[in-house]
Short mmCIF file of C-alpha atoms and ligand atoms in Angstrom, two decimals:
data_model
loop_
_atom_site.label_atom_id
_atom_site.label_comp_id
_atom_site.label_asym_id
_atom_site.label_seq_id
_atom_site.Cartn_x
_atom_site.Cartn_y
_atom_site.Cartn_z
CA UNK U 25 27.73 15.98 -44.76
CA UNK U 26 23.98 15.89 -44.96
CA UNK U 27 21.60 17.73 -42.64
CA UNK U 28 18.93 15.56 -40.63
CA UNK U 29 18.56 18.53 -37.86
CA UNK U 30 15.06 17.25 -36.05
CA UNK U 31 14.90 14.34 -38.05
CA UNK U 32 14.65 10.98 -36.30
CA UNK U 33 16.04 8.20 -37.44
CA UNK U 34 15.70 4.28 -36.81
CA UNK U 35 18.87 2.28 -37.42
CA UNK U 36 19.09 -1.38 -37.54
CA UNK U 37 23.07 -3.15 -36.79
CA UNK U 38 24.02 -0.03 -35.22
CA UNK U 39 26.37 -1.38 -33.32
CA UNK U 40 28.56 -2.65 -35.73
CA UNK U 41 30.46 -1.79 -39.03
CA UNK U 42 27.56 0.03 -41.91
CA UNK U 43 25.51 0.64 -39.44
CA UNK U 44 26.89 1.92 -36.88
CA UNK U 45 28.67 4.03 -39.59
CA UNK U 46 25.09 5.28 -40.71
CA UNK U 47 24.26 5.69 -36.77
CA UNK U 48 27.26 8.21 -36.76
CA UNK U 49 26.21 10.07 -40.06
CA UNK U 50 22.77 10.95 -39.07
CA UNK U 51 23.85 12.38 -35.07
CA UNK U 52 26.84 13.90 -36.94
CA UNK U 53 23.81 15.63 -39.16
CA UNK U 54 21.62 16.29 -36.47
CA UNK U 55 18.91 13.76 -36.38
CA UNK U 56 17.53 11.78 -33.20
CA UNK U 57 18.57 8.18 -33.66
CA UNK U 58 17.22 4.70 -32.42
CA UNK U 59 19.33 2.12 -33.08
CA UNK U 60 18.63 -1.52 -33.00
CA UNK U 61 20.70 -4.37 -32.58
CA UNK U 62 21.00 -8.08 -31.68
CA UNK U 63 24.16 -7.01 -29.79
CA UNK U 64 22.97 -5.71 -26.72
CA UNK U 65 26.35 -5.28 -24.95
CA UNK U 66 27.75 -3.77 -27.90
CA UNK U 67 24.80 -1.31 -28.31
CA UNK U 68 25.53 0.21 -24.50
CA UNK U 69 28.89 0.99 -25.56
CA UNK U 70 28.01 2.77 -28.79
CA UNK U 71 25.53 4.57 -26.81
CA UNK U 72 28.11 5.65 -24.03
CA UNK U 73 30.64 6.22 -26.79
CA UNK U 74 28.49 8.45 -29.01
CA UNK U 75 25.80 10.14 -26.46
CA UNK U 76 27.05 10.03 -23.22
CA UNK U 77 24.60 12.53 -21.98
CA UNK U 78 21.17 10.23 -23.93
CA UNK U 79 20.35 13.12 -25.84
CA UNK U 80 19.97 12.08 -29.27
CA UNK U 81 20.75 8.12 -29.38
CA UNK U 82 18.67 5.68 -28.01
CA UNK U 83 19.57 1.81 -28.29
CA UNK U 84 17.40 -1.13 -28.17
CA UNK U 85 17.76 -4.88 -27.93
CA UNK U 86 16.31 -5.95 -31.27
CA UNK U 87 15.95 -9.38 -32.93
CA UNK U 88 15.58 -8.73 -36.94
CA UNK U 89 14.44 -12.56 -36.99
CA UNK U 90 11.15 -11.38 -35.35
CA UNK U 91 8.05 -9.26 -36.00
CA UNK U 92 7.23 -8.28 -32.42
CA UNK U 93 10.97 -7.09 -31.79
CA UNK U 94 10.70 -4.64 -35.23
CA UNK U 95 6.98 -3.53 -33.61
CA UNK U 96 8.99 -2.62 -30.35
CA UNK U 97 11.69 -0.82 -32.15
CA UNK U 98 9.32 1.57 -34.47
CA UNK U 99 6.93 1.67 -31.06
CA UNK U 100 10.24 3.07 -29.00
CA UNK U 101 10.88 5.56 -31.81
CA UNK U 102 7.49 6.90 -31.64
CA UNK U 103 7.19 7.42 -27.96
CA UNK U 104 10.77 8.48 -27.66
CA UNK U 105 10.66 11.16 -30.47
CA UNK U 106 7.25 11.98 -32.01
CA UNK U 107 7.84 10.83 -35.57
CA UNK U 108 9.96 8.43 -37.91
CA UNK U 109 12.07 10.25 -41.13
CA UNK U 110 14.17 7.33 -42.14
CA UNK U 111 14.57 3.98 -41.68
CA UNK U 112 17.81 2.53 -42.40
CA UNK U 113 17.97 -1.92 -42.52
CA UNK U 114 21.97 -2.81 -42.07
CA UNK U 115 21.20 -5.80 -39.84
CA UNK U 116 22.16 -8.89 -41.41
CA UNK U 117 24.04 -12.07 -41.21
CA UNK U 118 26.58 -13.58 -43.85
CA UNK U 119 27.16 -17.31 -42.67
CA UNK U 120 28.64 -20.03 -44.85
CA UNK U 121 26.72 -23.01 -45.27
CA UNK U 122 27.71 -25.43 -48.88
CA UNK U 123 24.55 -26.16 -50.38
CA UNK U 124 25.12 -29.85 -50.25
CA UNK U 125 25.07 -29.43 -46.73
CA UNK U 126 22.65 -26.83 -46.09
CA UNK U 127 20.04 -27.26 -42.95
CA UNK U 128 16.76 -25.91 -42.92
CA UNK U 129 17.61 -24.01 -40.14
CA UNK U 130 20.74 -22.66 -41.71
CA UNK U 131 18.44 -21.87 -44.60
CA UNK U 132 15.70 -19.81 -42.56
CA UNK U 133 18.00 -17.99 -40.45
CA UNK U 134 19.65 -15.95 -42.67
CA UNK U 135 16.44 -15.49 -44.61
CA UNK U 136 14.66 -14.42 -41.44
CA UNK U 137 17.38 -12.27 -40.41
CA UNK U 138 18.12 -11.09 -43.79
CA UNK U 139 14.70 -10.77 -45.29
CA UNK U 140 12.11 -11.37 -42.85
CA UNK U 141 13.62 -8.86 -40.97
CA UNK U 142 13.22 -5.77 -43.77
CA UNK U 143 9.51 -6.73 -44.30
CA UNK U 144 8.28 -6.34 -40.21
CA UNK U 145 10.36 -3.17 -39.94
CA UNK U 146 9.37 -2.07 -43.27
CA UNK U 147 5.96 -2.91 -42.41
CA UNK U 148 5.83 -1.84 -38.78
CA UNK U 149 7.47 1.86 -40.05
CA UNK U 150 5.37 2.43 -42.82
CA UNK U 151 2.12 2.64 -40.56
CA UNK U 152 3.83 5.57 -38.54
CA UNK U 153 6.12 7.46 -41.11
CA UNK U 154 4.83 10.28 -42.45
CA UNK U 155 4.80 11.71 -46.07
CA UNK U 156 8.24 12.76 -47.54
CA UNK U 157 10.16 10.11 -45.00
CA UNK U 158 12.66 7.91 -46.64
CA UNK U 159 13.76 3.86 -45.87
CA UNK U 160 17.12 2.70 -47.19
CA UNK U 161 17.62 -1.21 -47.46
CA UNK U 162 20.92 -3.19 -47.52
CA UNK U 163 21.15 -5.65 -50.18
CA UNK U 164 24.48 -6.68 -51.79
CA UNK U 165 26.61 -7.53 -54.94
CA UNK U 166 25.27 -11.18 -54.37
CA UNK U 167 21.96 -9.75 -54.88
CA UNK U 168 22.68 -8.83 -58.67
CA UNK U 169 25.31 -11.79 -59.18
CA UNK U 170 24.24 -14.44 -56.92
CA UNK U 171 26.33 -15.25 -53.73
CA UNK U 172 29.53 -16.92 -53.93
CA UNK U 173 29.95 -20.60 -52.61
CA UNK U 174 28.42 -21.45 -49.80
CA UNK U 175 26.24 -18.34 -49.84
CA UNK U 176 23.27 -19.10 -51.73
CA UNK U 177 20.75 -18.47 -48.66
CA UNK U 178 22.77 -14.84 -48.76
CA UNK U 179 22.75 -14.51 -52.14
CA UNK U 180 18.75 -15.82 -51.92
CA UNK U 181 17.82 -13.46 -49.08
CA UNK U 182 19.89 -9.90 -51.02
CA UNK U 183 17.78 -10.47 -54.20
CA UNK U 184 14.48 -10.51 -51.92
CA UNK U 185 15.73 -7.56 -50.81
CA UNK U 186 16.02 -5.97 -54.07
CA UNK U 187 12.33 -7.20 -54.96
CA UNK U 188 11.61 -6.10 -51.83
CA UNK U 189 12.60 -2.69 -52.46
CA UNK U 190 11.02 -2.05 -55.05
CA UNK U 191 7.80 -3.41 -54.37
CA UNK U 192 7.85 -1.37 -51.10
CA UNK U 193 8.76 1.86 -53.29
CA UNK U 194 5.48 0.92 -55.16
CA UNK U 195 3.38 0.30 -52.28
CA UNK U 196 4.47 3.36 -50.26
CA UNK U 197 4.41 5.96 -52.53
CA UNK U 198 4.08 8.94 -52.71
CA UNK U 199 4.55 9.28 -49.16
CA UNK U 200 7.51 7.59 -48.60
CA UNK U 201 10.60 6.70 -50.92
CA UNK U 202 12.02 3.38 -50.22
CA UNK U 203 16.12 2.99 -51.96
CA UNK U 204 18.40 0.16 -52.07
CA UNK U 205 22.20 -0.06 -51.53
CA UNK U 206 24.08 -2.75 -52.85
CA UNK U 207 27.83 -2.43 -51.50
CA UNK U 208 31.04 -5.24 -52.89
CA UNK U 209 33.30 -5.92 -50.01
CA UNK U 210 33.57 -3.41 -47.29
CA UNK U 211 35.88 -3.65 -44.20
CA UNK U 212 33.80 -4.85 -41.16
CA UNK U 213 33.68 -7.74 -38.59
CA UNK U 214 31.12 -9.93 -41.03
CA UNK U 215 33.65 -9.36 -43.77
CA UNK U 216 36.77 -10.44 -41.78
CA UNK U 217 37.10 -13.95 -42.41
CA UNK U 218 36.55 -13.52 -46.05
CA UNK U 219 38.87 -10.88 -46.64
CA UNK U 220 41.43 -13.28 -44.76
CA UNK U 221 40.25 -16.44 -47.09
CA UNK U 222 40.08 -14.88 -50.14
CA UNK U 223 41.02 -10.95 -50.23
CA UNK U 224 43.75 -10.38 -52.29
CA UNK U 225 42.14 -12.58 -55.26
CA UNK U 226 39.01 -9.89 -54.32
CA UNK U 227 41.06 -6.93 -54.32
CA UNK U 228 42.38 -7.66 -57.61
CA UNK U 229 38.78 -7.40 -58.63
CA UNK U 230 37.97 -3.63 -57.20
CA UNK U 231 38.88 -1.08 -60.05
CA UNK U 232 39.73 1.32 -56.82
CA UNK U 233 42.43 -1.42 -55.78
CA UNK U 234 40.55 -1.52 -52.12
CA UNK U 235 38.52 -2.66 -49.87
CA UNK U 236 35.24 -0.22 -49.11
CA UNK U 237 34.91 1.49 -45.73
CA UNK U 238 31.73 1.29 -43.78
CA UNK U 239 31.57 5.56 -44.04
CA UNK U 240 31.57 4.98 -47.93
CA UNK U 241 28.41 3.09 -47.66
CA UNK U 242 26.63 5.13 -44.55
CA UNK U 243 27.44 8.22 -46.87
CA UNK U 244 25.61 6.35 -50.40
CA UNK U 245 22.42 5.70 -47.25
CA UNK U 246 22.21 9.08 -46.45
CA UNK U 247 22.25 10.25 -49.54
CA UNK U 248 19.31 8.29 -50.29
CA UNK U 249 17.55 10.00 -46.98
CA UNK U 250 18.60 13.07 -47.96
CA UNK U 251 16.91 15.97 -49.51
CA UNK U 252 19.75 15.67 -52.57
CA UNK U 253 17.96 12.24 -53.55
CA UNK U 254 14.03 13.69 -53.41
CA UNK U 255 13.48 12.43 -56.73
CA UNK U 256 15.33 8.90 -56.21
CA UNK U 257 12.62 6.23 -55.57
CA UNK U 258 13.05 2.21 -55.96
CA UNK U 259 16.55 2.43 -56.73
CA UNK U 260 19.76 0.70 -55.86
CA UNK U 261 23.49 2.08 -55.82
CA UNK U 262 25.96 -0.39 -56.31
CA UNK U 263 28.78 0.88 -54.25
CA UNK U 264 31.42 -1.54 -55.23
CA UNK U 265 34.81 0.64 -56.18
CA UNK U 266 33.97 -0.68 -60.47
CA UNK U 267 34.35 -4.83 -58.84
CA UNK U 268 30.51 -5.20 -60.04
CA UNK U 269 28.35 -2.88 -62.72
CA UNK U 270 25.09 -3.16 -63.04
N1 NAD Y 324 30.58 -5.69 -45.27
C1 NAD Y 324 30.34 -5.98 -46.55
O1 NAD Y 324 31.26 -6.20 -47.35
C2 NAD Y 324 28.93 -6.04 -47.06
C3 NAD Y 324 28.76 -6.27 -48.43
C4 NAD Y 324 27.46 -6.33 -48.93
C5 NAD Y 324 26.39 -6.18 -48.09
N2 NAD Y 324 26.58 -5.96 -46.77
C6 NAD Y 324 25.39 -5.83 -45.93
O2 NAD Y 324 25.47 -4.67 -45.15
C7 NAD Y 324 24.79 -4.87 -43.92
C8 NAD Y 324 25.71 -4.50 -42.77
O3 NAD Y 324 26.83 -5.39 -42.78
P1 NAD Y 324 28.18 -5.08 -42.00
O4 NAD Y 324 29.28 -5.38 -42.93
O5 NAD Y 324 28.11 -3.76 -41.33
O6 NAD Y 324 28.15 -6.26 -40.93
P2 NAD Y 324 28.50 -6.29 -39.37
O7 NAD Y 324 28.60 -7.73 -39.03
O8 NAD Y 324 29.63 -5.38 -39.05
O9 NAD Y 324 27.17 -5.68 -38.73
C9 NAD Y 324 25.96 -6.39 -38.77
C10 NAD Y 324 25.21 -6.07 -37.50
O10 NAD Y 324 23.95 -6.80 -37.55
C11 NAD Y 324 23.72 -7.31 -36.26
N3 NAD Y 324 22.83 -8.47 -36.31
C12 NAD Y 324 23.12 -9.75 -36.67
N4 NAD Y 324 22.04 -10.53 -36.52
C13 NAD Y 324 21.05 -9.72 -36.06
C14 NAD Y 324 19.69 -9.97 -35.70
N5 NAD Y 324 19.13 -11.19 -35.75
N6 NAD Y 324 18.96 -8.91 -35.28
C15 NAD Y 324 19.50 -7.68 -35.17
N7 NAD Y 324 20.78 -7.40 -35.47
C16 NAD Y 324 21.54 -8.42 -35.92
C17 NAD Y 324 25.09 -7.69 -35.71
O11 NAD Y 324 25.09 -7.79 -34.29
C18 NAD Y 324 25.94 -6.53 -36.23
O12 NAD Y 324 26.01 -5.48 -35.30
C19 NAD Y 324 24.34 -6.33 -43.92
O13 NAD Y 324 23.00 -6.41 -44.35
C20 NAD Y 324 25.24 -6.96 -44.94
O14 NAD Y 324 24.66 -8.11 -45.53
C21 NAD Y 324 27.83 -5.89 -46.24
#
């Protein structure tokens, strides 16, 4: 679809749903991928299911909840493959917790996870990537909306992103374009129990009358990394089949 030949690319929640979706777009174009996870088990079977052989995807035990862990993964990139193109954040958590009943821990979590997270590998990539690289960020329709209940740390931590994005776009440029994407509801494990809860009232909602797939995002992310969106800088695509327009 889009060609990353010699490009290397650092992933984040490759082992699962958008990401790992994104993690197949960019070897299917030709880049050199690194791709981070909490998942560690999960991340050796992606490897041996995608790159048997280790020639293009390397995996690493990542923690999005900590600085030194984003440091490791941008550090592996760069000894493993010379350089960093794009840097795409689909790590993230979506936890219900009422806000009646909220912790502080359930609070800071998903923020770490969430938003913490962008800002060290954000940070820890932009001292390496060179000039006409590209980072893609994952917020959400509960960025632009708010989350629904029992999501307000989500909801919270998506509009940082946004903010983030942009701010990032600002600091980093020219060199590097940073881009948002903001999917609705797309099929994956972290979307499971909602769609079980509450997906036919959801459905309803989607002018396309479905439920996203995780290649319909991955394809809006590389996009953004792509040559076709050179001019594209501190945006956000809402990919939401019509259920949200911004
Ligand atoms: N699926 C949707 O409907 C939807 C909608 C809007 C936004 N998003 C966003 O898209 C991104 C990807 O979501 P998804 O649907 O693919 O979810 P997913 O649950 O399928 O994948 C998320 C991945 O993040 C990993 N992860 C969780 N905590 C981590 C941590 N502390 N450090 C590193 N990795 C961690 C998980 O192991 C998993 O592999 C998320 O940021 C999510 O908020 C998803």
């Amino acid at each position: 679809m889009f060609d990353f030949s010699g490009k290397v690319a650092v992933v984040t929640g490759a082992a699962s749903g958008i990401g790992r979706a994104t993690t197949e777009l960019f070897l299917a174009g030709g880049a050199s991928v690194v791709g981070g996870d909490i998942d560690a088990e999960a991340l050796a079977a992606l490897k041996a299911e995608l790159d048997p052989d280790g020639a293009r995807l390397e995996v690493q035990a990542y923690d999005a909840a900590s600085s030194a862990s984003a440091d490791a993964l941008i550090a592996l990139a760069m000894d493993r493959c010379g350089a960093l193109d794009h840097l795409a954040l689909c790590a993230g958590v979506y936890r219900q917790h009422p806000l009646k009943e909220m912790t502080d821990a359930n609070w800071r979590q998903t923020i770490s996870v969430n938003l913490d997270g962008a800002f060290y590998l954000i940070r820890a990539a932009a001292q390496v990537m060179a000039p006409g690289s590209s980072i893609v960020t994952l917020a959400s329709v509960a960025a632009h909306k708010g989350g629904t209940y029992g999501f307000a740390h989500y909801g919270a931590s998506k509009g940082g992103i946004l903010a983030l994005t942009r701010s990032a776009a600002q600091d980093l440029a020219p060199d590097v374009r940073v881009n948002c994407v903001s999917p609705g509801l797309i099929e994956t494990p972290m979307t499971v129990d909602l769609v079980q809860r509450l997906g036919e009232d959801i459905r309803k909602q989607i002018l396309l009358g479905r439920y996203g797939k995780p290649s319909e995002i991955a394809s809006v992310v590389g996009f953004l990394c792509s040559d076709a969106a050179s001019f594209v800088n501190g945006e956000v695509i809402i990919a939401s089949g019509g259920a949200y327009m911004g």
